[in-house]
Coordinates of C-alpha atoms in Angstrom, one line a residue:
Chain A
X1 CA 98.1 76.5 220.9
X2 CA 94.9 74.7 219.7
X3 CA 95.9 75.8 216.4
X4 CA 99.3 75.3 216.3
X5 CA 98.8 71.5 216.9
X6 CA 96.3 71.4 214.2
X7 CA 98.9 72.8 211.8
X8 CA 101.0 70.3 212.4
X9 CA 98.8 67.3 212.1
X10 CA 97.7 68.6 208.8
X11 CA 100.9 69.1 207.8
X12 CA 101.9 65.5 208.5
X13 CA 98.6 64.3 207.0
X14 CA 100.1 66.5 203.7
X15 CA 103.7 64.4 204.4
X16 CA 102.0 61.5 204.6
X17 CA 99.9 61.7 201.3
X18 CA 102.6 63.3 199.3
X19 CA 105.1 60.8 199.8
X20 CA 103.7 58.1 198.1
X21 CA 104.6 60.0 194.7
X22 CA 108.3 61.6 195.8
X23 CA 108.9 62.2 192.4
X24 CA 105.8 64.7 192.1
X25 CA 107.5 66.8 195.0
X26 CA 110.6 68.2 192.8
X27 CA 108.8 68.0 189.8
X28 CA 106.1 70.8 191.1
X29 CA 109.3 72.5 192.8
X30 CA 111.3 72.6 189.1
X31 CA 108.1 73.6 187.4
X32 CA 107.6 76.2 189.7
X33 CA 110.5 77.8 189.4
X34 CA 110.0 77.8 185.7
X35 CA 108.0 80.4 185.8
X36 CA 109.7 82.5 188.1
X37 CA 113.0 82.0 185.6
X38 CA 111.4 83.3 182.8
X39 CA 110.7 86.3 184.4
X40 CA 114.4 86.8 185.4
X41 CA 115.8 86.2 182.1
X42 CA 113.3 88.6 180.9
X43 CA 115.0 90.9 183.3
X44 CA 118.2 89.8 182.0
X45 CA 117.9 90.1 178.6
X46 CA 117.0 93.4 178.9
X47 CA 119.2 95.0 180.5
X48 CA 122.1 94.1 177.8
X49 CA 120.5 96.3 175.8
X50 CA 119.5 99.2 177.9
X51 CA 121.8 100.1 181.4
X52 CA 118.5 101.5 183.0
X53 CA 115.0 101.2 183.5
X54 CA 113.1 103.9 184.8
X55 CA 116.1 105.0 186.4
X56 CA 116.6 101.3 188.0
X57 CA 119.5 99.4 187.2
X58 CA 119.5 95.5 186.5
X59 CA 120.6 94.3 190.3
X60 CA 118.2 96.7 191.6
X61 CA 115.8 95.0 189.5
X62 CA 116.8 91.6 190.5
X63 CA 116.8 92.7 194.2
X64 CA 113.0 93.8 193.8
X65 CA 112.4 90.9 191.8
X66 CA 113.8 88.3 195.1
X67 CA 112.0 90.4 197.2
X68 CA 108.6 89.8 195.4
X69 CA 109.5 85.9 195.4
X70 CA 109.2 86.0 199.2
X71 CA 105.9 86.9 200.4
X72 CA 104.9 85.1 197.1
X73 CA 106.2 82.1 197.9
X74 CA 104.8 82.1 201.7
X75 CA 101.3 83.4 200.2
X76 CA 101.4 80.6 197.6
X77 CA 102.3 77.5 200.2
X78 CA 99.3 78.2 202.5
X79 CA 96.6 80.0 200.0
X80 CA 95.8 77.4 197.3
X81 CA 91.6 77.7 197.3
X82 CA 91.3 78.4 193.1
X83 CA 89.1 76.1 192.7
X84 CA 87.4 76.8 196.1
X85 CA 83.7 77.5 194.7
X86 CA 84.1 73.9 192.9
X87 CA 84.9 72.0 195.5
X88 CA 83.4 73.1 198.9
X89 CA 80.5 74.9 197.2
X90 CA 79.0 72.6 194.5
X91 CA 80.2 70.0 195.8
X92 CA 78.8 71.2 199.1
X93 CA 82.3 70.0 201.4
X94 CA 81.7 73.3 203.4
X95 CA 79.1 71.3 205.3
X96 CA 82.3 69.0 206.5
X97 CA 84.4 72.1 207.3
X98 CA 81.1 73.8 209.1
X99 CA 80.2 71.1 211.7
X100 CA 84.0 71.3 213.4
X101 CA 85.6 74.0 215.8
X102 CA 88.2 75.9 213.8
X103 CA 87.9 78.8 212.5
X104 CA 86.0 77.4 208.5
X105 CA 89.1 79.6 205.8
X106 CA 91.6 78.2 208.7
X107 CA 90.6 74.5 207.8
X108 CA 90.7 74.8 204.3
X109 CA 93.9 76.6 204.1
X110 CA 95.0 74.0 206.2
X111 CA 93.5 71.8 203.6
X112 CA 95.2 72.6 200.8
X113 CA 98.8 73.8 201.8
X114 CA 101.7 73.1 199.4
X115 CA 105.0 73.3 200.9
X116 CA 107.0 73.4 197.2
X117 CA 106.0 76.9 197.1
X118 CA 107.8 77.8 199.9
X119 CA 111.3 76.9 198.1
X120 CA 110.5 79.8 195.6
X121 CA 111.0 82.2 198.6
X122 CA 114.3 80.7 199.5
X123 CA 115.2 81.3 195.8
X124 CA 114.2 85.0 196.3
X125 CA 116.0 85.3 199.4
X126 CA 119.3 83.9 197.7
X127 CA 118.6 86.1 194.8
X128 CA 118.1 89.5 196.9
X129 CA 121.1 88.7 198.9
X130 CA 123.3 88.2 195.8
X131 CA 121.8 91.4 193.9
X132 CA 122.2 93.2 197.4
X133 CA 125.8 92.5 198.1
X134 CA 126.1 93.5 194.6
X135 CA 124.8 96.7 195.1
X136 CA 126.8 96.7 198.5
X137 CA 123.7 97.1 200.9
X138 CA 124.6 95.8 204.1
X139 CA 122.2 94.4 206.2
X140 CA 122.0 95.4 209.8
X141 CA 119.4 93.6 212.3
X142 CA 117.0 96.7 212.5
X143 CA 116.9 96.2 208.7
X144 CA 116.4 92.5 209.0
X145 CA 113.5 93.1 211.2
X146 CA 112.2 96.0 208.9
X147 CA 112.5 93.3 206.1
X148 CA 110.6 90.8 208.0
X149 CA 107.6 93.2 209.3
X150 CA 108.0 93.8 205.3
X151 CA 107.5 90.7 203.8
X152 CA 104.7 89.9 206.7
X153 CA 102.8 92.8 205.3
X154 CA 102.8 91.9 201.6
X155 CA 102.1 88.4 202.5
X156 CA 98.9 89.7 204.2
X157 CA 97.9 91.7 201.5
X158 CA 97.7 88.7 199.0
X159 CA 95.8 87.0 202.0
X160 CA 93.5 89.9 201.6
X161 CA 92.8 90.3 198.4
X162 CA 92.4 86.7 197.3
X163 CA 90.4 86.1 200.2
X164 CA 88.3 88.8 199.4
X165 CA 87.7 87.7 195.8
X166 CA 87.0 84.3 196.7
X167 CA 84.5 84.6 199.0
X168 CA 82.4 86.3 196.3
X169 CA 81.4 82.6 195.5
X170 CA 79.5 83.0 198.4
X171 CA 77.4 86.2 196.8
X172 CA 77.0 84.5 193.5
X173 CA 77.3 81.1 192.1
X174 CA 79.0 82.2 188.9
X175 CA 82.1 80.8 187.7
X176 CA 84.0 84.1 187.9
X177 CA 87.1 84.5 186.1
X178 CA 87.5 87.8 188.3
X179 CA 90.8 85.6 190.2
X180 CA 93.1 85.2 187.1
X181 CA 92.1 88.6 186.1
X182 CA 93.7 90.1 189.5
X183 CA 96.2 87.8 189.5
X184 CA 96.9 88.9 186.0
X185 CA 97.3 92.5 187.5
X186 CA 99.6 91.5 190.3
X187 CA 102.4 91.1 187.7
X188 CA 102.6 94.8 187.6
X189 CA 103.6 95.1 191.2
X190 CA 107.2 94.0 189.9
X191 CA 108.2 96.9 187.8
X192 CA 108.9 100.4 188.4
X193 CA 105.7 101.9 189.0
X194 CA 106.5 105.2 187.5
X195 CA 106.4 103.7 184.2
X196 CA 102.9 103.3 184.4
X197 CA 100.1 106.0 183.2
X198 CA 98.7 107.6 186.2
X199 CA 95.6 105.4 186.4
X200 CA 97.6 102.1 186.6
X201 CA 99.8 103.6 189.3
X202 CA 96.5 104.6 191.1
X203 CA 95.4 101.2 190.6
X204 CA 97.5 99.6 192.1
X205 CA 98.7 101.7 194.7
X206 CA 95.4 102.2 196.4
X207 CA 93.0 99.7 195.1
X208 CA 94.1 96.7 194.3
X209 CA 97.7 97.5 196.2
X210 CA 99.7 95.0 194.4
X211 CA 102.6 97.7 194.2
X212 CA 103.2 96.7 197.9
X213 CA 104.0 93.4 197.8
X214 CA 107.3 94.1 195.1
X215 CA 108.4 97.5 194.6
X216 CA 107.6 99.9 196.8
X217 CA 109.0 97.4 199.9
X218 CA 112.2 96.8 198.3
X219 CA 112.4 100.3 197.4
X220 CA 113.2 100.8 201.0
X221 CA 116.4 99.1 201.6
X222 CA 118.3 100.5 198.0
X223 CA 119.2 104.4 197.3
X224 CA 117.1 107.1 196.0
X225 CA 113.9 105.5 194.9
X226 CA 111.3 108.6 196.5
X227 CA 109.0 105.4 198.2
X228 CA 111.1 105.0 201.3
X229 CA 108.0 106.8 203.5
X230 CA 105.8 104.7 201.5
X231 CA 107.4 101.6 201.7
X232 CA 106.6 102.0 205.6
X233 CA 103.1 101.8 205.1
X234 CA 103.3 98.0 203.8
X235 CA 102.3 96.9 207.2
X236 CA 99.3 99.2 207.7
X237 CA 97.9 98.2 203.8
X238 CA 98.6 94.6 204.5
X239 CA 96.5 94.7 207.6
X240 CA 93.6 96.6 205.9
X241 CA 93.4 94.4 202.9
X242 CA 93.2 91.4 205.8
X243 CA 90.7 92.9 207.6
X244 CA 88.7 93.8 204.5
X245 CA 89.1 90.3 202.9
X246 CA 88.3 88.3 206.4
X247 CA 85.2 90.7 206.8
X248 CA 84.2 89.7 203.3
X249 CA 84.7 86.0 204.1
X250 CA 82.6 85.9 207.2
X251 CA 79.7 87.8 206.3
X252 CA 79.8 85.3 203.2
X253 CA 80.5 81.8 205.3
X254 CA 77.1 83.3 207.2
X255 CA 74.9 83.4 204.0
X256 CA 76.3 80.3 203.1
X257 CA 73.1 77.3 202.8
X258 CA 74.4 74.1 201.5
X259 CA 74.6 73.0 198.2
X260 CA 71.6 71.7 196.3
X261 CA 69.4 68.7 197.2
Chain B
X1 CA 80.6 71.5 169.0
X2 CA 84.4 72.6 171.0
X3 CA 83.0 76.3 169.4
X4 CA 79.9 75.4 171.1
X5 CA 81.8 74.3 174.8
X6 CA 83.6 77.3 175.0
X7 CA 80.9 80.3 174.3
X8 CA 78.7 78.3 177.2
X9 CA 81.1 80.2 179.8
X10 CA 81.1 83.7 178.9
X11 CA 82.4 85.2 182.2
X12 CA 85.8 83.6 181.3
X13 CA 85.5 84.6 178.0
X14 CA 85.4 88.2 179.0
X15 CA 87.8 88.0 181.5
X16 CA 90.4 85.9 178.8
X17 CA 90.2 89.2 176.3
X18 CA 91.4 91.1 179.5
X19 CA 93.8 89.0 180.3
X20 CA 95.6 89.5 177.1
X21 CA 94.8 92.9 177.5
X22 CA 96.7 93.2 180.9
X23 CA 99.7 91.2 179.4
X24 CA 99.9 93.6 176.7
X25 CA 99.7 96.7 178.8
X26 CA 102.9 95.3 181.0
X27 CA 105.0 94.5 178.7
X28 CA 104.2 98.1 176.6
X29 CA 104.5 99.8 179.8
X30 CA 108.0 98.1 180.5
X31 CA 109.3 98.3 176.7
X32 CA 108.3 102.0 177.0
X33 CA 110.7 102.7 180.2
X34 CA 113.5 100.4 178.2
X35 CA 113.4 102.0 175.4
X36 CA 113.8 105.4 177.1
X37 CA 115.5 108.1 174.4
X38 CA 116.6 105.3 172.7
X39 CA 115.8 105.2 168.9
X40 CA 116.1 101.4 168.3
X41 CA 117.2 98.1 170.2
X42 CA 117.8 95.1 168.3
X43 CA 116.7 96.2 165.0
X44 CA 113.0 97.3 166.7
X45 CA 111.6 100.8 166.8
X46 CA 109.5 101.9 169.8
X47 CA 106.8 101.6 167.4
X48 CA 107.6 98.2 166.0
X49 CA 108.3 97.0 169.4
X50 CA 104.4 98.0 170.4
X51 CA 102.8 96.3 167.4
X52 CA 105.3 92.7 168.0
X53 CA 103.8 92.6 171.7
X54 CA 100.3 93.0 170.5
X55 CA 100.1 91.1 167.4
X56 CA 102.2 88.6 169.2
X57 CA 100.2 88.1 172.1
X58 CA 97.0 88.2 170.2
X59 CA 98.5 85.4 168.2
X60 CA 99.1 83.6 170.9
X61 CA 95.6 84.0 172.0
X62 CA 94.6 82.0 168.7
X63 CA 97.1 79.4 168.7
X64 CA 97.5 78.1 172.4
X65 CA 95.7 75.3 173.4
X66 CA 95.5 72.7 175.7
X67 CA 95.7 69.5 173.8
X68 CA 99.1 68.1 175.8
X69 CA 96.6 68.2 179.2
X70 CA 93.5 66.8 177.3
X71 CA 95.9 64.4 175.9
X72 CA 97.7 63.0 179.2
X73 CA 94.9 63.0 181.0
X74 CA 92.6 60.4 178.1
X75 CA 96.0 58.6 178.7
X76 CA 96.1 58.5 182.3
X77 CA 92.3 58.2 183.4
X78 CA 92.5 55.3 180.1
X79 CA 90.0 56.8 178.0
X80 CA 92.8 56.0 175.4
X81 CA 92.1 52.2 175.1
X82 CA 88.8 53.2 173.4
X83 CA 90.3 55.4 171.3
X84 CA 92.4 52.6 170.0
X85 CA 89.8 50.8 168.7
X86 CA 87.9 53.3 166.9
X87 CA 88.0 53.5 163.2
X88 CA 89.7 57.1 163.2
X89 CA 93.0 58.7 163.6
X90 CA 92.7 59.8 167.0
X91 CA 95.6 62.5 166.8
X92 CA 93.8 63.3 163.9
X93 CA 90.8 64.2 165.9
X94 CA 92.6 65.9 168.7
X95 CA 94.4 68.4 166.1
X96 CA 90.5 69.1 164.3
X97 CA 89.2 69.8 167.8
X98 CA 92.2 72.1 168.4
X99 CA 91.8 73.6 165.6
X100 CA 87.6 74.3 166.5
X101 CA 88.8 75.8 169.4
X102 CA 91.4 77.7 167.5
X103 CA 88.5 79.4 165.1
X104 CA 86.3 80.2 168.5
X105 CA 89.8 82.3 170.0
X106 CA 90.8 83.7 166.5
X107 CA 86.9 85.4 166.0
X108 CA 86.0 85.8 170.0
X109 CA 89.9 86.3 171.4
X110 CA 91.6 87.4 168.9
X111 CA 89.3 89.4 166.8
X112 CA 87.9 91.8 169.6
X113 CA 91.1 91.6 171.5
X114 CA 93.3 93.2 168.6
X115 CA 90.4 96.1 168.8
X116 CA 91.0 96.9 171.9
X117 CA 94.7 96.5 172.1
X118 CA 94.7 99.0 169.1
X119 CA 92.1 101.7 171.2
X120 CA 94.3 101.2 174.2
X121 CA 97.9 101.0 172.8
X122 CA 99.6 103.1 169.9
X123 CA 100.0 99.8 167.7
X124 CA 100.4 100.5 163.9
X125 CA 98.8 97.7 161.5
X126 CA 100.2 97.3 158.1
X127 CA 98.3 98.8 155.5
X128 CA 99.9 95.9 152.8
X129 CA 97.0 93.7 152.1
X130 CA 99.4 91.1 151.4
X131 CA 101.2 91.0 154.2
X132 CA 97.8 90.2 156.3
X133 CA 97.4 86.9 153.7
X134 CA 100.9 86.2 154.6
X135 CA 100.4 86.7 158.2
X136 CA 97.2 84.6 157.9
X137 CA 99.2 81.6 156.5
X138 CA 102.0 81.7 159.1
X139 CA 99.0 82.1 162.1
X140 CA 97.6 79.4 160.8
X141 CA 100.9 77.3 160.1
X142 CA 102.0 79.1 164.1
X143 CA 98.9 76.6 165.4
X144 CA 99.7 73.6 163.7
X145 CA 103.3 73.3 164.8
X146 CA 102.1 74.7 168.2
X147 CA 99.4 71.6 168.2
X148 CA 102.3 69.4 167.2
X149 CA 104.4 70.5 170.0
X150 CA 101.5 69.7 172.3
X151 CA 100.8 66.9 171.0
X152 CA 103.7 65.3 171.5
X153 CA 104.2 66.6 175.2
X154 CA 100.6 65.1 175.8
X155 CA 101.6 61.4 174.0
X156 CA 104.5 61.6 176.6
X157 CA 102.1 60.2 179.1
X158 CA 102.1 57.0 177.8
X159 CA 106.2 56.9 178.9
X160 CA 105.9 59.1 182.2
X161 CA 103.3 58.5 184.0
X162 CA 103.6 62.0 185.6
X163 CA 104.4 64.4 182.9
X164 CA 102.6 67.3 184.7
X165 CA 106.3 69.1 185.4
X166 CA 107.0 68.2 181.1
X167 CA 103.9 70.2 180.4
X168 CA 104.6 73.0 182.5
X169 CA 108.5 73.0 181.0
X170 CA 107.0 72.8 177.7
X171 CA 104.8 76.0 178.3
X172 CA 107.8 77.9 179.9
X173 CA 110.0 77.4 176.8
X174 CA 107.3 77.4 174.1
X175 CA 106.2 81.3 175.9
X176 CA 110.3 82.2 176.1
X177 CA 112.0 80.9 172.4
X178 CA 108.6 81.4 170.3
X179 CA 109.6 85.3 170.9
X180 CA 106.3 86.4 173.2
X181 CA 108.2 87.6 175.9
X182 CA 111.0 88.6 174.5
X183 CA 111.7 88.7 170.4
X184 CA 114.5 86.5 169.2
X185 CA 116.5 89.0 168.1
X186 CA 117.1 90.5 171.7
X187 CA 118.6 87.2 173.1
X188 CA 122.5 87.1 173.2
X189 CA 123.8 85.6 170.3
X190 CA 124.2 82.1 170.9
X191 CA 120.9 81.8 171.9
X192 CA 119.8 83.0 168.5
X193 CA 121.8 80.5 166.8
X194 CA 120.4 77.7 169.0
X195 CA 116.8 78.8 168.2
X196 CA 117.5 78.9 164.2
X197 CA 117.7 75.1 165.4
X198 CA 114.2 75.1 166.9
X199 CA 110.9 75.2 165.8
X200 CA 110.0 77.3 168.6
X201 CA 110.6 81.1 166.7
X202 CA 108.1 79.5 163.9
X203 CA 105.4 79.9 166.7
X204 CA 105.5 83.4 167.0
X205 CA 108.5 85.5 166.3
X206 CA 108.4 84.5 162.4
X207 CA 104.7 85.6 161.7
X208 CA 105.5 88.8 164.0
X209 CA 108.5 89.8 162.5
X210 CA 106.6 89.2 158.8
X211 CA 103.5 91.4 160.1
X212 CA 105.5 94.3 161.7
X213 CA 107.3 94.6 158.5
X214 CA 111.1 93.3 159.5
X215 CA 111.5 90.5 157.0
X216 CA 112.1 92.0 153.3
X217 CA 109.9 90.7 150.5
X218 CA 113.0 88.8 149.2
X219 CA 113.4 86.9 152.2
X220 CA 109.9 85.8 152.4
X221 CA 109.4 82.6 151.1
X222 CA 112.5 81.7 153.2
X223 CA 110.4 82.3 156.3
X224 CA 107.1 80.4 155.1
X225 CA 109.8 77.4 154.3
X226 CA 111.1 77.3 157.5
X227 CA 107.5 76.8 159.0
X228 CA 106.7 74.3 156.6
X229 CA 110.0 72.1 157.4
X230 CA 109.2 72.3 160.8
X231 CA 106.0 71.3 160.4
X232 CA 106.3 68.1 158.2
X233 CA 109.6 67.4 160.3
X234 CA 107.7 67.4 163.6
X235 CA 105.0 64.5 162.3
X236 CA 108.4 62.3 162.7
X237 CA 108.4 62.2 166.6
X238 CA 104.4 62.1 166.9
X239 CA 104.1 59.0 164.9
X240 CA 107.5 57.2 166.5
X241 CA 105.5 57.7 169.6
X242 CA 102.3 57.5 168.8
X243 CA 103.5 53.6 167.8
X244 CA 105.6 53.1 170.1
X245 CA 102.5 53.8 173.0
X246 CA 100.5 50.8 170.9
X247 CA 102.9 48.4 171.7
X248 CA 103.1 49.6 175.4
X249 CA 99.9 50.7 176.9
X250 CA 99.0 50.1 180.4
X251 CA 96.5 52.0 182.1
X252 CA 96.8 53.4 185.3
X253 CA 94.2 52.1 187.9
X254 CA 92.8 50.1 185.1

């Protein structure tokens, strides 16, 4: 209860800075969505010239491709700590966070949430709706709830990993270019993985498990895609890579010592 | 001395190679599954199609640069006014300092990237000596009109005085019509018309399409021309706004 209140009074801390430049709001919304356009007309473009991928056709494609804009979206509203070594380590601001009663990664979440994200996942739930009535999936309310236990586990495995890799700033004071890398990798987790070599799929299927938070979850809900057992284990990987990424973080808050003089 | 800046962080230097590594290896992996059985798409061969992504993204690790952010924020923060009053061109001085940088990616990025995108990937080079000249004209031609670009989205500051969501357009549709993600010829074909109108296919898809062997010798110089059009026709809009900003600077906070 303790924590909900203090999501609210950050978030109208957030309202409250934020609306002094209204314009920025859509702005970073539109710019957003940029990105996630390009990708689709990628998608698009394609498939004019080919009627399959790996066996996928384009709204299948699209479908996956809505899915993967959900848990995105939610992941990238409430995780924004890239430049977390920067600011609360050099510039030693994990003092601030230190001395008060939350729980430290809650704070700075908290911190540094960005509600325009959110809208991409509304974008991927219009587009997986569309691609699905296409494909004429109907969706009952068990699969609703599947869907939602879904999207709740690939959110949590973003959580994990990027919570995992950040806290290595606590290990080493570095500047480590090891977070675009990964988040480099993630754009694999869109596409079929079976046109990957075997150590890609590997890759990221068991260690960095990026193929769970796109295709193998949507695989569940369309025909004939050989991942509907897997696509049950989302939930289980999602709460590993949490576990391992919070573990990570709390061992590292404790060798934490202050920045500097 | 920009040479100098960047080989002080070598961990993203490292990482940057693989980056362009990884971005190669999806978009082989996912050409691959679209090209299936299929012999050719769009006038490419699974071959050709291999090399463009390589050479293209390798070329892009040369020419990009982040002059429209250095540029908004000198304009922003007001680091411009001095700028003013110095006795040198300072677009002048932003385009050399690009171009530094643009010599550290070409022998650090670009250079050791191509290696490994050649160990890793099937990617055939030409064996033409001239057409690596060529190629080396139109990369070189690929980064000024990509400065220009840049440039001008960076001078928009002056006007906006939040053009954080123009830079971030600029990048989208610089990456999409310059042919890295996609190569011109694959886009329906009104789109291809509309970029014949746009200097964005001189950024990538022309030196590409020269390297992996697609233009014909006759058609050639037509290709260098079109680069060199776009780039003398782009100095238009820099210095309209370049004067226009004198006559209305006001600095923010200042």
């Amino acid at each position: 209860m303790y924590y909900v209140g203090l999501v609210s009074e950050y978030l109208k801390n957030y309202a409250k800075t934020r609306l002094t430049y209204r314009a920025d709001f859509w702005i970073e919304v539109i710019s957003d969505l940029m990105f996630q356009i390009t990708n689709l007309i990628f998608i698009f473009v394609v498939f004019m010239h080919t009627p399959t991928l790996a066996g996928w056709t384009r709204d299948e494609m699209v479908f996956v491709y809505g899915y993967f804009m959900i848990p995105y979206g939610i992941f990238s509203c409430f995780f924004n700590m890239w430049g977390f070594s920067e600011r609360y380590i050099v510039k030693g601001e994990m003092d601030r966070i230190l001395t008060r009663p939350a729980h430290n990664l809650f704070q700075i979440l908290l911190e540094n949430v960005d509600p325009p994200s959110i809208i991409g996942s509304f974008v991927g739930a219009i587009l997986m709706i569309t691609a699905g009535s296409q494909l004429g999936i109907d969706f009952g309310a068990l699969d609703i709830l599947l869907l939602l236990i879904m999207i709740v586990g690939s959110v949590l495995i973003y959580f994990g990993i990027y919570t995992a890799l950040t806290s290595i700033s606590f290990y080493s004071d570095a500047p480590t270019g090891i977070l675009p890398l990964v988040w480099n990798i993630q754009n694999y987790g869109r596409y079929p993985l079976t046109i990957y070599n075997r150590f890609i799929q590997v890759l990221l299927t068991w260690i960095l498990p990026f193929a769970f938070v796109g295709i193998v979850p949507a695989s569940r809900f369309l025909e004939d895609k050989g991942m509907e057992q897997m696509a049950l284990l989302t939930p289980v990987v999602g709460i590993i890579a949490f576990t391992i990424g919070l573990t990570m973080w709390n061992v590292g808050v404790k060798r934490y010592r202050g920045a500097g003089s | 001395m920009r040479f100098l800046m960047m080989l002080a962080y070598r961990v993203n230097y490292y990482s940057g190679i693989l980056i362009y590594t990884l971005n190669i290896g999806v978009y082989y992996f996912t050409w691959q599954a679209i090209y299936g059985s299929q012999e050719t798409l769009a006038g490419f061969t699974v071959e050709q199609m291999t090399t463009y992504i390589a050479v293209s993204w390798m070329a892009r690790a040369f020419y990009f640069n982040n002059l429209d952010q250095e540029i908004s924020r000198e304009i922003r923060d007001g680091s411009v006014a001095i700028q003013f009053i110095r006795p040198y061109n300072y677009i002048l001085v932003k385009m050399m300092q690009g171009f530094g940088e643009g010599i550290f990616r070409l022998l650090l990025f670009m250079g050791p990237g191509m290696i490994l995108a050649c160990i890793l990937f099937p990617v055939q080079l030409p064996t033409d000596p001239k057409l690596w000249l060529v190629f080396a004209w139109m990369l070189f031609m690929s980064f000024l009109i990509n400065s220009q670009i840049n440039i001008i989205t960076g001078l928009t500051a002056f006007f906006i005085e939040n053009n954080q969501g123009m830079m971030r357009l600029k990048r989208v549709i610089v990456d999409l019509f310059s042919g890295v993600i996609v190569p011109i010829s694959f886009f329906p074909g009104w789109l291809i018309t509309l970029n014949e109108w746009l200097p964005f296919q001189a950024i990538t898809y022309l030196p590409s399409s020269v390297f992996t062997g697609r233009i014909p010798d006759g058609e050639l110089l037509g290709v260098l021309a079109i680069q060199l059009i776009w780039f003398a026709v782009l100095i238009v809009p820099i210095m309209l706004l370049w004067r226009a900003a004198r006559q209305r600077l006001f600095v923010q906070g200042g």
